[in-house]
CSV table of C-alpha atoms in Angstrom, one decimal:
chain,number,residue,atom,x,y,z
A,1,MET,CA,109.0,49.3,99.6
A,2,PRO,CA,105.6,51.1,100.4
A,3,ARG,CA,106.1,55.1,100.0
A,4,GLU,CA,106.1,57.1,103.5
A,5,ALA,CA,103.1,58.8,104.8
A,6,PRO,CA,103.1,62.2,103.4
A,7,GLY,CA,102.3,63.5,107.1
A,8,PRO,CA,99.2,65.9,107.5
A,9,VAL,CA,97.4,67.0,104.4
A,10,SER,CA,94.9,69.3,105.6
A,11,ALA,CA,94.8,72.2,107.9
A,12,ALA,CA,93.3,70.1,110.5
A,13,GLY,CA,95.5,67.6,110.3
A,14,LEU,CA,98.3,70.3,110.6
A,15,ALA,CA,96.7,71.8,113.6
A,16,ARG,CA,95.9,68.5,115.3
A,17,GLU,CA,100.4,68.4,115.9
A,18,ALA,CA,101.6,69.8,118.8
A,19,ALA,CA,105.0,70.6,116.6
A,20,ILE,CA,102.3,73.6,114.2
A,21,LEU,CA,103.8,75.5,117.8
A,22,ALA,CA,107.4,75.6,116.3
A,23,GLY,CA,106.0,78.2,113.5
A,24,ALA,CA,104.4,80.4,116.4
A,25,GLY,CA,106.9,83.4,116.7
A,26,ALA,CA,107.5,83.2,113.2
A,27,ALA,CA,104.2,83.8,112.7
A,28,ILE,CA,104.3,86.7,115.0
A,29,LEU,CA,107.0,88.2,114.0
A,30,LEU,CA,106.3,88.4,110.9
A,31,GLN,CA,102.6,89.5,111.5
A,32,VAL,CA,104.7,93.0,113.6
A,33,ALA,CA,106.2,93.6,110.4
A,34,HIS,CA,103.7,94.4,109.0
A,35,ARG,CA,103.8,98.2,110.3
A,36,PRO,CA,100.0,99.0,111.0
A,37,VAL,CA,100.0,95.3,112.4
A,38,GLY,CA,103.4,96.6,114.3
A,39,ALA,CA,101.5,99.9,115.8
A,40,GLY,CA,98.2,97.9,116.4
A,41,VAL,CA,100.0,95.5,119.0
A,42,ALA,CA,102.4,98.3,120.5
A,43,ALA,CA,99.7,100.0,121.4
A,44,HIS,CA,97.1,98.2,122.4
A,45,SER,CA,97.8,94.4,122.9
A,46,ARG,CA,99.5,93.1,126.9
A,47,PHE,CA,100.4,90.2,124.7
A,48,THR,CA,103.5,89.9,126.4
A,49,GLU,CA,102.4,90.2,129.9
A,50,ASP,CA,100.4,86.8,129.4
A,51,PRO,CA,101.6,85.1,126.8
A,52,MET,CA,99.9,81.7,127.2
A,53,ARG,CA,97.0,83.6,127.2
A,54,ARG,CA,97.1,84.7,123.7
A,55,LEU,CA,98.5,82.0,123.0
A,56,ARG,CA,95.3,80.0,124.2
A,57,HIS,CA,93.5,82.9,122.4
A,58,THR,CA,95.3,82.3,118.8
A,59,LEU,CA,95.1,78.0,119.1
A,60,GLY,CA,91.0,78.8,119.8
A,61,TYR,CA,90.7,80.4,117.0
A,62,ILE,CA,92.5,78.0,114.9
A,63,TYR,CA,90.8,74.8,116.3
A,64,ALA,CA,87.8,76.2,116.4
A,65,VAL,CA,87.5,77.5,112.6
A,66,THR,CA,89.9,74.0,111.3
A,67,LEU,CA,88.7,71.6,113.4
A,68,PRO,CA,85.1,69.7,113.0
A,69,GLU,CA,85.4,68.9,116.5
A,70,ALA,CA,85.4,72.6,117.0
A,71,ALA,CA,82.8,73.3,115.2
A,72,GLY,CA,80.8,74.3,118.2
A,73,ALA,CA,82.7,76.8,119.7
A,74,ARG,CA,83.0,78.7,116.1
A,75,ASP,CA,80.7,81.0,116.4
A,76,ALA,CA,81.5,82.1,119.8
A,77,VAL,CA,85.7,81.8,119.0
A,78,VAL,CA,84.9,84.5,116.0
A,79,ALA,CA,82.7,86.5,118.0
A,80,ARG,CA,85.7,87.1,120.9
A,81,VAL,CA,88.1,87.6,118.3
A,82,ARG,CA,86.3,90.6,116.7
A,83,ALA,CA,85.2,92.1,119.7
A,84,ALA,CA,89.1,92.1,120.3
A,85,HIS,CA,89.5,94.0,117.4
A,86,ALA,CA,87.4,96.4,117.2
A,87,PRO,CA,88.6,99.1,119.9
A,88,VAL,CA,92.4,98.5,118.1
A,89,ARG,CA,92.3,101.1,115.6
A,90,GLY,CA,94.5,104.5,115.6
A,91,ALA,CA,97.5,105.8,114.2
A,92,ASP,CA,101.5,105.3,114.9
A,93,HIS,CA,104.1,107.9,116.1
A,94,GLU,CA,104.6,108.8,112.1
A,95,GLY,CA,100.7,109.5,111.5
A,96,ARG,CA,100.0,106.1,109.8
A,97,PRO,CA,96.1,104.7,110.9
A,98,TYR,CA,96.2,101.3,111.8
A,99,ASP,CA,93.2,99.3,112.3
A,100,ALA,CA,92.9,95.6,113.4
A,101,ALA,CA,90.0,95.0,111.7
A,102,ASP,CA,91.1,95.9,107.8
A,103,PRO,CA,90.9,92.7,105.5
A,104,ASP,CA,94.6,93.9,104.0
A,105,ALA,CA,95.9,93.1,107.8
A,106,GLN,CA,93.6,90.5,108.3
A,107,LEU,CA,94.4,89.2,105.0
A,108,TRP,CA,98.0,88.9,106.6
A,109,VAL,CA,97.9,87.6,109.5
A,110,ALA,CA,96.3,84.4,107.8
A,111,ALA,CA,98.9,84.3,104.9
A,112,THR,CA,101.0,83.9,108.0
A,113,LEU,CA,100.0,80.8,109.8
A,114,TYR,CA,99.3,79.5,107.0
A,115,TRP,CA,103.3,80.1,105.7
A,116,ALA,CA,104.2,79.7,108.7
A,117,GLY,CA,102.7,76.0,109.6
A,118,GLU,CA,103.9,74.9,105.6
A,119,GLN,CA,107.7,75.7,106.7
A,120,VAL,CA,107.6,73.4,110.1
A,121,ARG,CA,105.2,70.6,107.9
A,122,GLY,CA,108.3,70.7,104.9
A,123,ARG,CA,110.7,70.9,107.8
A,124,LEU,CA,109.4,67.3,109.1
A,125,TRP,CA,107.6,65.5,106.2
A,126,GLY,CA,108.6,66.9,103.3
A,127,ALA,CA,107.6,67.7,100.2
A,128,LEU,CA,103.9,66.9,99.4
A,129,ASP,CA,102.6,66.0,95.6
A,130,PRO,CA,100.7,69.1,94.2
A,131,ALA,CA,97.1,68.2,95.1
A,132,ASP,CA,97.8,67.5,98.7
A,133,ALA,CA,99.6,70.8,98.3
A,134,ASP,CA,97.3,72.9,96.9
A,135,ARG,CA,94.1,71.1,98.7
A,136,LEU,CA,96.3,71.7,102.3
A,137,TYR,CA,96.5,75.7,100.9
A,138,ARG,CA,92.3,75.7,100.1
A,139,ASP,CA,92.0,74.5,103.7
A,140,PHE,CA,93.4,77.8,105.3
A,141,ALA,CA,90.9,80.5,103.4
A,142,PRO,CA,88.8,80.2,106.7
A,143,LEU,CA,91.4,81.3,109.0
A,144,ALA,CA,91.0,84.6,106.4
A,145,THR,CA,87.4,85.0,105.7
A,146,SER,CA,86.1,84.1,108.9
A,147,LEU,CA,87.3,87.3,109.6
A,148,GLU,CA,86.7,90.6,107.5
A,149,VAL,CA,88.7,89.2,104.6
A,150,PRO,CA,86.4,88.7,101.1
A,151,THR,CA,86.7,85.6,100.1
A,152,ALA,CA,88.2,86.5,96.9
A,153,ALA,CA,90.5,88.3,98.3
A,154,TRP,CA,93.0,85.1,99.5
A,155,PRO,CA,94.9,84.2,96.7
A,156,ALA,CA,93.3,81.9,94.3
A,157,ASP,CA,96.2,79.1,94.3
A,158,ARG,CA,99.6,78.5,95.7
A,159,ALA,CA,101.5,80.3,93.1
A,160,ALA,CA,98.8,83.6,93.2
A,161,PHE,CA,99.7,83.3,97.5
A,162,ALA,CA,103.7,82.8,96.7
A,163,ALA,CA,103.6,86.5,94.5
A,164,TYR,CA,101.6,87.6,96.6
A,165,TRP,CA,103.8,87.1,99.2
A,166,ASP,CA,107.5,86.9,97.8
A,167,ALA,CA,105.6,91.3,97.2
A,168,ARG,CA,104.4,91.4,101.1
A,169,ILE,CA,107.5,90.4,101.9
A,170,ALA,CA,109.9,92.5,100.2
A,171,GLY,CA,107.4,95.7,101.6
A,172,LEU,CA,107.9,95.3,105.0
A,173,GLU,CA,109.4,97.6,107.5
A,174,VAL,CA,110.9,96.5,110.7
A,175,THR,CA,109.9,98.6,112.4
A,176,ASP,CA,111.1,99.6,116.6
A,177,ASP,CA,107.5,98.5,117.6
A,178,ALA,CA,108.2,95.2,116.5
A,179,ARG,CA,112.1,95.0,117.2
A,180,ALA,CA,110.5,95.4,121.1
A,181,VAL,CA,107.6,93.0,120.2
A,182,ALA,CA,110.7,90.6,119.4
A,183,ALA,CA,112.7,90.9,122.8
A,184,ASP,CA,109.8,90.4,124.7
A,185,LEU,CA,108.3,87.4,122.8
A,186,PHE,CA,111.6,86.1,124.2
A,187,SER,CA,112.3,87.8,127.5
A,188,GLY,CA,110.6,84.9,129.4
A,189,ARG,CA,108.0,87.4,130.7
A,190,GLY,CA,104.9,85.5,132.1
A,191,VAL,CA,105.7,82.6,130.8
A,192,PRO,CA,105.9,79.5,133.1
A,193,ALA,CA,109.1,78.6,135.1
A,194,PRO,CA,109.1,75.3,133.4
A,195,LEU,CA,109.1,76.4,129.3
A,196,ARG,CA,111.7,79.4,130.0
A,197,ALA,CA,114.2,77.1,129.8
A,198,ALA,CA,114.2,76.5,126.0
A,199,LEU,CA,113.0,79.7,125.2
A,200,PRO,CA,116.6,80.0,124.0
A,201,LEU,CA,115.7,77.1,121.4
A,202,ALA,CA,112.4,78.3,120.4
A,203,ARG,CA,114.6,82.0,119.3
A,204,PHE,CA,117.4,80.2,117.4
A,205,VAL,CA,114.5,78.1,115.7
A,206,THR,CA,111.9,81.1,114.8
A,207,ALA,CA,115.2,82.6,113.4
A,208,GLY,CA,116.0,79.8,111.2
A,209,LEU,CA,112.0,80.3,109.9
A,210,LEU,CA,112.2,83.5,109.4
A,211,PRO,CA,113.0,85.5,106.3
A,212,ALA,CA,116.6,86.6,105.8
A,213,ARG,CA,115.1,90.2,104.9
A,214,VAL,CA,113.4,90.1,108.1
A,215,ARG,CA,115.4,88.5,110.0
A,216,ALA,CA,117.9,91.2,109.3
A,217,GLY,CA,115.7,94.1,109.7
A,218,LEU,CA,115.6,92.7,113.6
A,219,GLY,CA,118.9,93.0,114.1
A,220,TRP,CA,119.4,89.6,114.6
A,221,ASP,CA,122.5,87.1,113.1
A,222,TRP,CA,122.3,84.5,111.1
A,223,SER,CA,125.7,82.5,110.2
A,224,ARG,CA,126.1,79.6,107.5
A,225,ARG,CA,127.6,77.4,110.8
A,226,ASP,CA,123.4,78.5,112.4
A,227,SER,CA,122.5,77.1,108.8
A,228,ILE,CA,124.0,74.1,109.5
A,229,ARG,CA,122.9,73.2,113.3
A,230,GLU,CA,118.9,74.0,112.1
A,231,ALA,CA,119.3,71.8,109.7
A,232,ARG,CA,120.6,69.2,112.0
A,233,LEU,CA,118.2,70.0,114.8
A,234,TRP,CA,115.5,69.2,111.8
A,235,ALA,CA,116.5,65.7,111.2
A,236,LEU,CA,116.9,65.0,115.0
A,237,THR,CA,113.2,66.3,115.3
A,238,ARG,CA,111.9,64.9,112.1
A,239,THR,CA,113.3,62.0,113.9
A,240,LEU,CA,112.1,61.4,117.5
A,241,TYR,CA,108.5,63.3,116.8
A,242,ARG,CA,106.9,61.6,113.3
A,243,PRO,CA,106.6,58.4,114.9
A,244,LEU,CA,105.3,59.9,118.3
A,245,PRO,CA,101.7,58.2,119.1
A,246,ALA,CA,98.3,60.0,118.0
A,247,ALA,CA,98.0,61.3,121.5
A,248,VAL,CA,101.1,62.4,122.7
A,249,ARG,CA,101.1,64.6,119.1
A,250,GLY,CA,97.5,65.9,119.7
A,251,VAL,CA,98.6,67.0,123.4
A,252,VAL,CA,98.1,70.9,123.2
A,253,VAL,CA,94.8,70.3,120.8
A,254,ARG,CA,93.2,68.8,123.5
A,255,TRP,CA,93.8,71.5,126.2
A,256,ILE,CA,93.3,74.1,123.8
A,257,LEU,CA,89.7,72.0,123.6
A,258,ARG,CA,89.0,71.1,126.9
A,259,GLY,CA,88.3,75.3,127.3
A,260,LEU,CA,87.0,75.8,124.0
A,261,ARG,CA,84.1,73.5,125.3
A,262,ARG,CA,83.4,75.7,128.6
A,263,MET,CA,83.0,78.8,126.9
A,264,PRO,CA,80.0,80.4,126.4
A,265,GLY,CA,78.0,80.6,123.5
A,266,ALA,CA,80.1,77.0,123.0
A,267,GLY,CA,78.2,74.4,121.7
A,268,GLY,CA,79.6,70.6,121.9
A,269,PRO,CA,81.8,69.2,119.8
A,270,ALA,CA,80.0,68.2,116.2
A,271,SER,CA,78.6,65.2,115.7
């Protein structure tokens, strides 16, 4: 029998899959569990008032950095992100400083995007061979280095990333700010009515993706029965999602690319 295709093996290929959105909630909650990021979001972000706008901007950055067809918008998108980060600085209620432009915070945000994407990819397509896994990992580095993160700061390989990740997870602080973001994220505020019905499912998927330590810090229960239900859900998703035509799986990227092409300062698609 022919070997089954391994699924996306590049950051661009993975970014084009609508299923990648299944990891968005986990990435956000991991980001705000990093105390400086959480403090900055709590003090300056109003994303729960218009979560769709925040989603468009986040996906726009990912696509502009990873997709050749979005290269014309890359400089404009990066400039927008840097401008948005510039005023996000201060001190939390305990006097600890935060700065959205801090390379350490930027590195953590980019790391969560890679990790969440890989978690979803693995659940849908299984393990990659080492060469493909290495290539996919390297492809994600520009999500960090396009902003204020020095090239040398992105862990050199997957083993270095695993060590960085484990150390960071062990040191995360799930503060009241992080718990407030989690509550707001799934409250339904600012979410179009047709999507609100999916929020309980999105919360369940997010809970299953999160590391146990972070999930417990949020006060979210998780049982062996939940693990069984999660495994069944992903098995069903694999069966339903993988045979879909590329045009259907790419509906989200087409939506975002239309917006990127209308941005002031954005050129047309790369030739």
